[in-house]
Every structure is written in structure tokens, then in C-alpha cells.
Amino acid sequence: MFNARVANELGAGNPRAARISVYAVMTLTVLEAIMISSTLFACQHVFGYIFSNEKDVVDYVTNMAPLLCLSVILDSLHVVLSGIVRGCGWQKVGAYVNLVAFYLCGIPIAAALGFWVQLRGKGLWIGIQIGAFCQTALLTLITSCTN
């Protein structure tokens, strides 16, 4: 429960300890995301066999593997950054960031790519990843501007 650690340090009047905790968890998160994504990317040609033995399914999963790797990285980062925002007591800010990133940016782009541009599942996933990138970027901006 990282957000509790940040909240406890801030509540105790130790902003320096809270900042060190943020640096530590972000370093661990980046390392973990890179390891998992690298493993998934390296295994992308055999990863599809978990789901099916059909060649078309395996090829589609192989084609989608880079998006899965990006998803792992972005999800790891925005979960930690959301915890930082909650730990600072800015739940409303996190809700607004989520609203803007996904409902005003990610979902419309996903719908356009998936249905209008005819990218189907890949377009839907690209749009959601754009929303996740927007959320991560906004939360990174908020966290980095926090004193």
C-alpha cells in the first residue's frame, strides 16, 4: 500500500521521506515493467499458444504483443502515480485526470480507430493505450510539480 506510506510520511511532516519513497517505488516499478515487457516481447511468437493452437489466433496474439508490452509499462506507472495522488489526498484530481484521459481522449480515439478506421481490436487497444499514456503523463506532471 504505497499510497498509505506517502500519506503517513506527509501526515507526519516528513515530505523528504515521502519523496524518497516515491523515487524508490518509481524505480522498482520501471524495472519491473521493463523486465515483464521484455519477457513478453521476447516470447511473442510462442505466447499465443497459451490461448489456442490455431495459427490465426497465434498470429493475431503475436501481432498484438507489442501493445501488451506497452500496456504493462503504462499500467504499472499509472497505478503507482495514482497511489501517489491518493496519498497526497488529491482523490478529486485523480478522478479528473481519469475522466480527461480515458473518457475525453482514449475512448473516442479507440472508437474511431476500431470502427471508423476499421482496425478492429487493435484499434480499440491503441485508443485505450493512448488514454493510459495521457493519464500517465498527466499524473507524472502533477507528481513532478508537487512540492
Protein backbone atom coordinates (compact mmCIF):
# COMPACT_ATOMS: atom_id res chain seq x y z
CA MET A 1 0.00 0.00 0.00
CA PHE A 2 2.23 2.69 -1.32
CA ASN A 3 -0.34 5.48 -1.04
CA ALA A 4 -0.56 4.84 2.72
CA ARG A 5 3.21 5.21 3.02
CA VAL A 6 3.14 8.58 1.26
CA ALA A 7 0.14 9.72 3.30
CA ASN A 8 1.76 8.67 6.58
CA GLU A 9 5.01 10.47 5.76
CA LEU A 10 3.21 13.62 4.68
CA GLY A 11 0.96 13.48 7.74
CA ALA A 12 4.00 13.13 10.00
CA GLY A 13 5.55 16.21 8.42
CA ASN A 14 8.27 14.29 6.56
CA PRO A 15 7.99 15.41 2.93
CA ARG A 16 11.59 14.33 2.28
CA ALA A 17 10.81 10.75 3.34
CA ALA A 18 7.70 10.80 1.15
CA ARG A 19 9.82 11.97 -1.80
CA ILE A 20 12.38 9.20 -1.19
CA SER A 21 9.52 6.67 -1.10
CA VAL A 22 8.25 7.99 -4.42
CA TYR A 23 11.69 7.68 -6.02
CA ALA A 24 12.11 4.16 -4.65
CA VAL A 25 8.75 2.86 -5.82
CA MET A 26 9.07 4.50 -9.25
CA THR A 27 12.49 2.91 -9.74
CA LEU A 28 11.16 -0.51 -8.75
CA THR A 29 8.10 -0.06 -10.96
CA VAL A 30 10.13 0.90 -14.03
CA LEU A 31 12.49 -2.04 -13.52
CA GLU A 32 9.61 -4.47 -13.04
CA ALA A 33 7.72 -3.16 -16.07
CA ILE A 34 10.81 -3.39 -18.27
CA MET A 35 11.51 -6.97 -17.15
CA ILE A 36 7.95 -8.16 -17.71
CA SER A 37 7.59 -6.35 -21.04
CA SER A 38 10.94 -7.62 -22.29
CA THR A 39 9.98 -11.18 -21.39
CA LEU A 40 6.61 -10.88 -23.12
CA PHE A 41 8.18 -9.30 -26.19
CA ALA A 42 10.85 -12.00 -26.39
CA CYS A 43 8.18 -14.71 -26.16
CA GLN A 44 5.70 -13.08 -28.51
CA HIS A 45 5.85 -15.89 -31.09
CA VAL A 46 5.00 -18.62 -28.55
CA PHE A 47 2.78 -16.54 -26.25
CA GLY A 48 -0.29 -17.15 -28.42
CA TYR A 49 -0.17 -20.89 -27.84
CA ILE A 50 -1.42 -20.26 -24.30
CA PHE A 51 -4.77 -19.32 -25.83
CA SER A 52 -5.08 -21.59 -28.86
CA ASN A 53 -3.30 -23.97 -31.21
CA GLU A 54 -4.85 -22.33 -34.28
CA LYS A 55 -2.36 -20.49 -36.45
CA ASP A 56 -4.63 -17.46 -36.99
CA VAL A 57 -5.09 -16.91 -33.25
CA VAL A 58 -1.38 -17.31 -32.55
CA ASP A 59 -0.53 -14.85 -35.34
CA TYR A 60 -3.06 -12.31 -34.02
CA VAL A 61 -1.67 -12.58 -30.49
CA THR A 62 1.87 -12.19 -31.89
CA ASN A 63 0.69 -9.08 -33.73
CA MET A 64 -0.85 -7.66 -30.53
CA ALA A 65 2.14 -8.47 -28.26
CA PRO A 66 3.83 -5.05 -28.62
CA LEU A 67 0.61 -3.40 -27.44
CA LEU A 68 0.54 -5.77 -24.48
CA CYS A 69 4.11 -4.79 -23.59
CA LEU A 70 3.20 -1.10 -23.78
CA SER A 71 0.12 -1.80 -21.68
CA VAL A 72 2.21 -3.43 -18.94
CA ILE A 73 4.53 -0.42 -18.78
CA LEU A 74 1.80 2.23 -18.78
CA ASP A 75 -0.45 0.37 -16.33
CA SER A 76 2.44 -0.14 -13.92
CA LEU A 77 3.33 3.53 -13.99
CA HIS A 78 -0.15 4.95 -13.70
CA VAL A 79 -1.08 2.65 -10.82
CA VAL A 80 1.87 3.94 -8.81
CA LEU A 81 1.26 7.55 -9.82
CA SER A 82 -2.42 7.23 -8.88
CA GLY A 83 -1.32 5.95 -5.47
CA ILE A 84 0.88 9.00 -5.04
CA VAL A 85 -2.03 11.31 -5.85
CA ARG A 86 -4.28 9.44 -3.41
CA GLY A 87 -1.55 9.52 -0.75
CA CYS A 88 -1.37 13.28 -1.10
CA GLY A 89 -5.13 13.47 -0.51
CA TRP A 90 -5.98 14.59 -4.03
CA GLN A 91 -8.59 11.98 -4.91
CA LYS A 92 -10.59 14.52 -6.91
CA VAL A 93 -7.54 15.37 -9.01
CA GLY A 94 -7.09 11.68 -9.79
CA ALA A 95 -10.74 11.38 -10.78
CA TYR A 96 -10.48 14.39 -13.09
CA VAL A 97 -7.30 13.04 -14.67
CA ASN A 98 -9.05 9.69 -15.25
CA LEU A 99 -12.06 11.45 -16.76
CA VAL A 100 -9.96 13.53 -19.16
CA ALA A 101 -7.52 10.78 -20.11
CA PHE A 102 -9.96 7.97 -20.80
CA TYR A 103 -13.42 9.42 -21.38
CA LEU A 104 -12.39 12.50 -23.36
CA CYS A 105 -9.28 11.15 -25.06
CA GLY A 106 -8.83 7.36 -25.00
CA ILE A 107 -12.33 6.04 -25.62
CA PRO A 108 -13.19 8.38 -28.54
CA ILE A 109 -9.87 7.57 -30.21
CA ALA A 110 -10.44 3.85 -29.57
CA ALA A 111 -13.90 4.02 -31.12
CA ALA A 112 -12.62 5.94 -34.13
CA LEU A 113 -9.68 3.58 -34.73
CA GLY A 114 -11.64 0.43 -34.04
CA PHE A 115 -14.80 1.16 -36.02
CA TRP A 116 -14.22 4.09 -38.37
CA VAL A 117 -10.63 3.27 -39.45
CA GLN A 118 -11.50 -0.46 -39.30
CA LEU A 119 -8.55 -1.52 -37.14
CA ARG A 120 -10.99 -3.55 -35.01
CA GLY A 121 -9.47 -4.97 -31.80
CA LYS A 122 -6.07 -3.45 -32.44
CA GLY A 123 -7.61 0.00 -32.89
CA LEU A 124 -9.59 -0.34 -29.68
CA TRP A 125 -6.46 -1.31 -27.77
CA ILE A 126 -4.40 1.51 -29.33
CA GLY A 127 -7.04 4.02 -28.25
CA ILE A 128 -7.10 2.73 -24.70
CA GLN A 129 -3.29 2.86 -24.60
CA ILE A 130 -3.42 6.47 -25.76
CA GLY A 131 -5.76 7.13 -22.82
CA ALA A 132 -3.38 5.33 -20.47
CA PHE A 133 -0.48 7.38 -21.83
CA CYS A 134 -2.43 10.60 -21.27
CA GLN A 135 -3.23 9.53 -17.71
CA THR A 136 0.39 8.61 -17.01
CA ALA A 137 1.66 11.87 -18.50
CA LEU A 138 -0.80 13.99 -16.51
CA LEU A 139 -0.10 12.15 -13.26
CA THR A 140 3.65 12.44 -13.88
CA LEU A 141 3.25 16.16 -14.40
CA ILE A 142 1.22 16.52 -11.21
CA THR A 143 3.69 14.43 -9.21
CA SER A 144 6.74 16.24 -10.53
CA CYS A 145 5.22 19.66 -9.78
CA THR A 146 4.36 18.66 -6.22
CA ASN A 147 6.49 20.34 -3.57
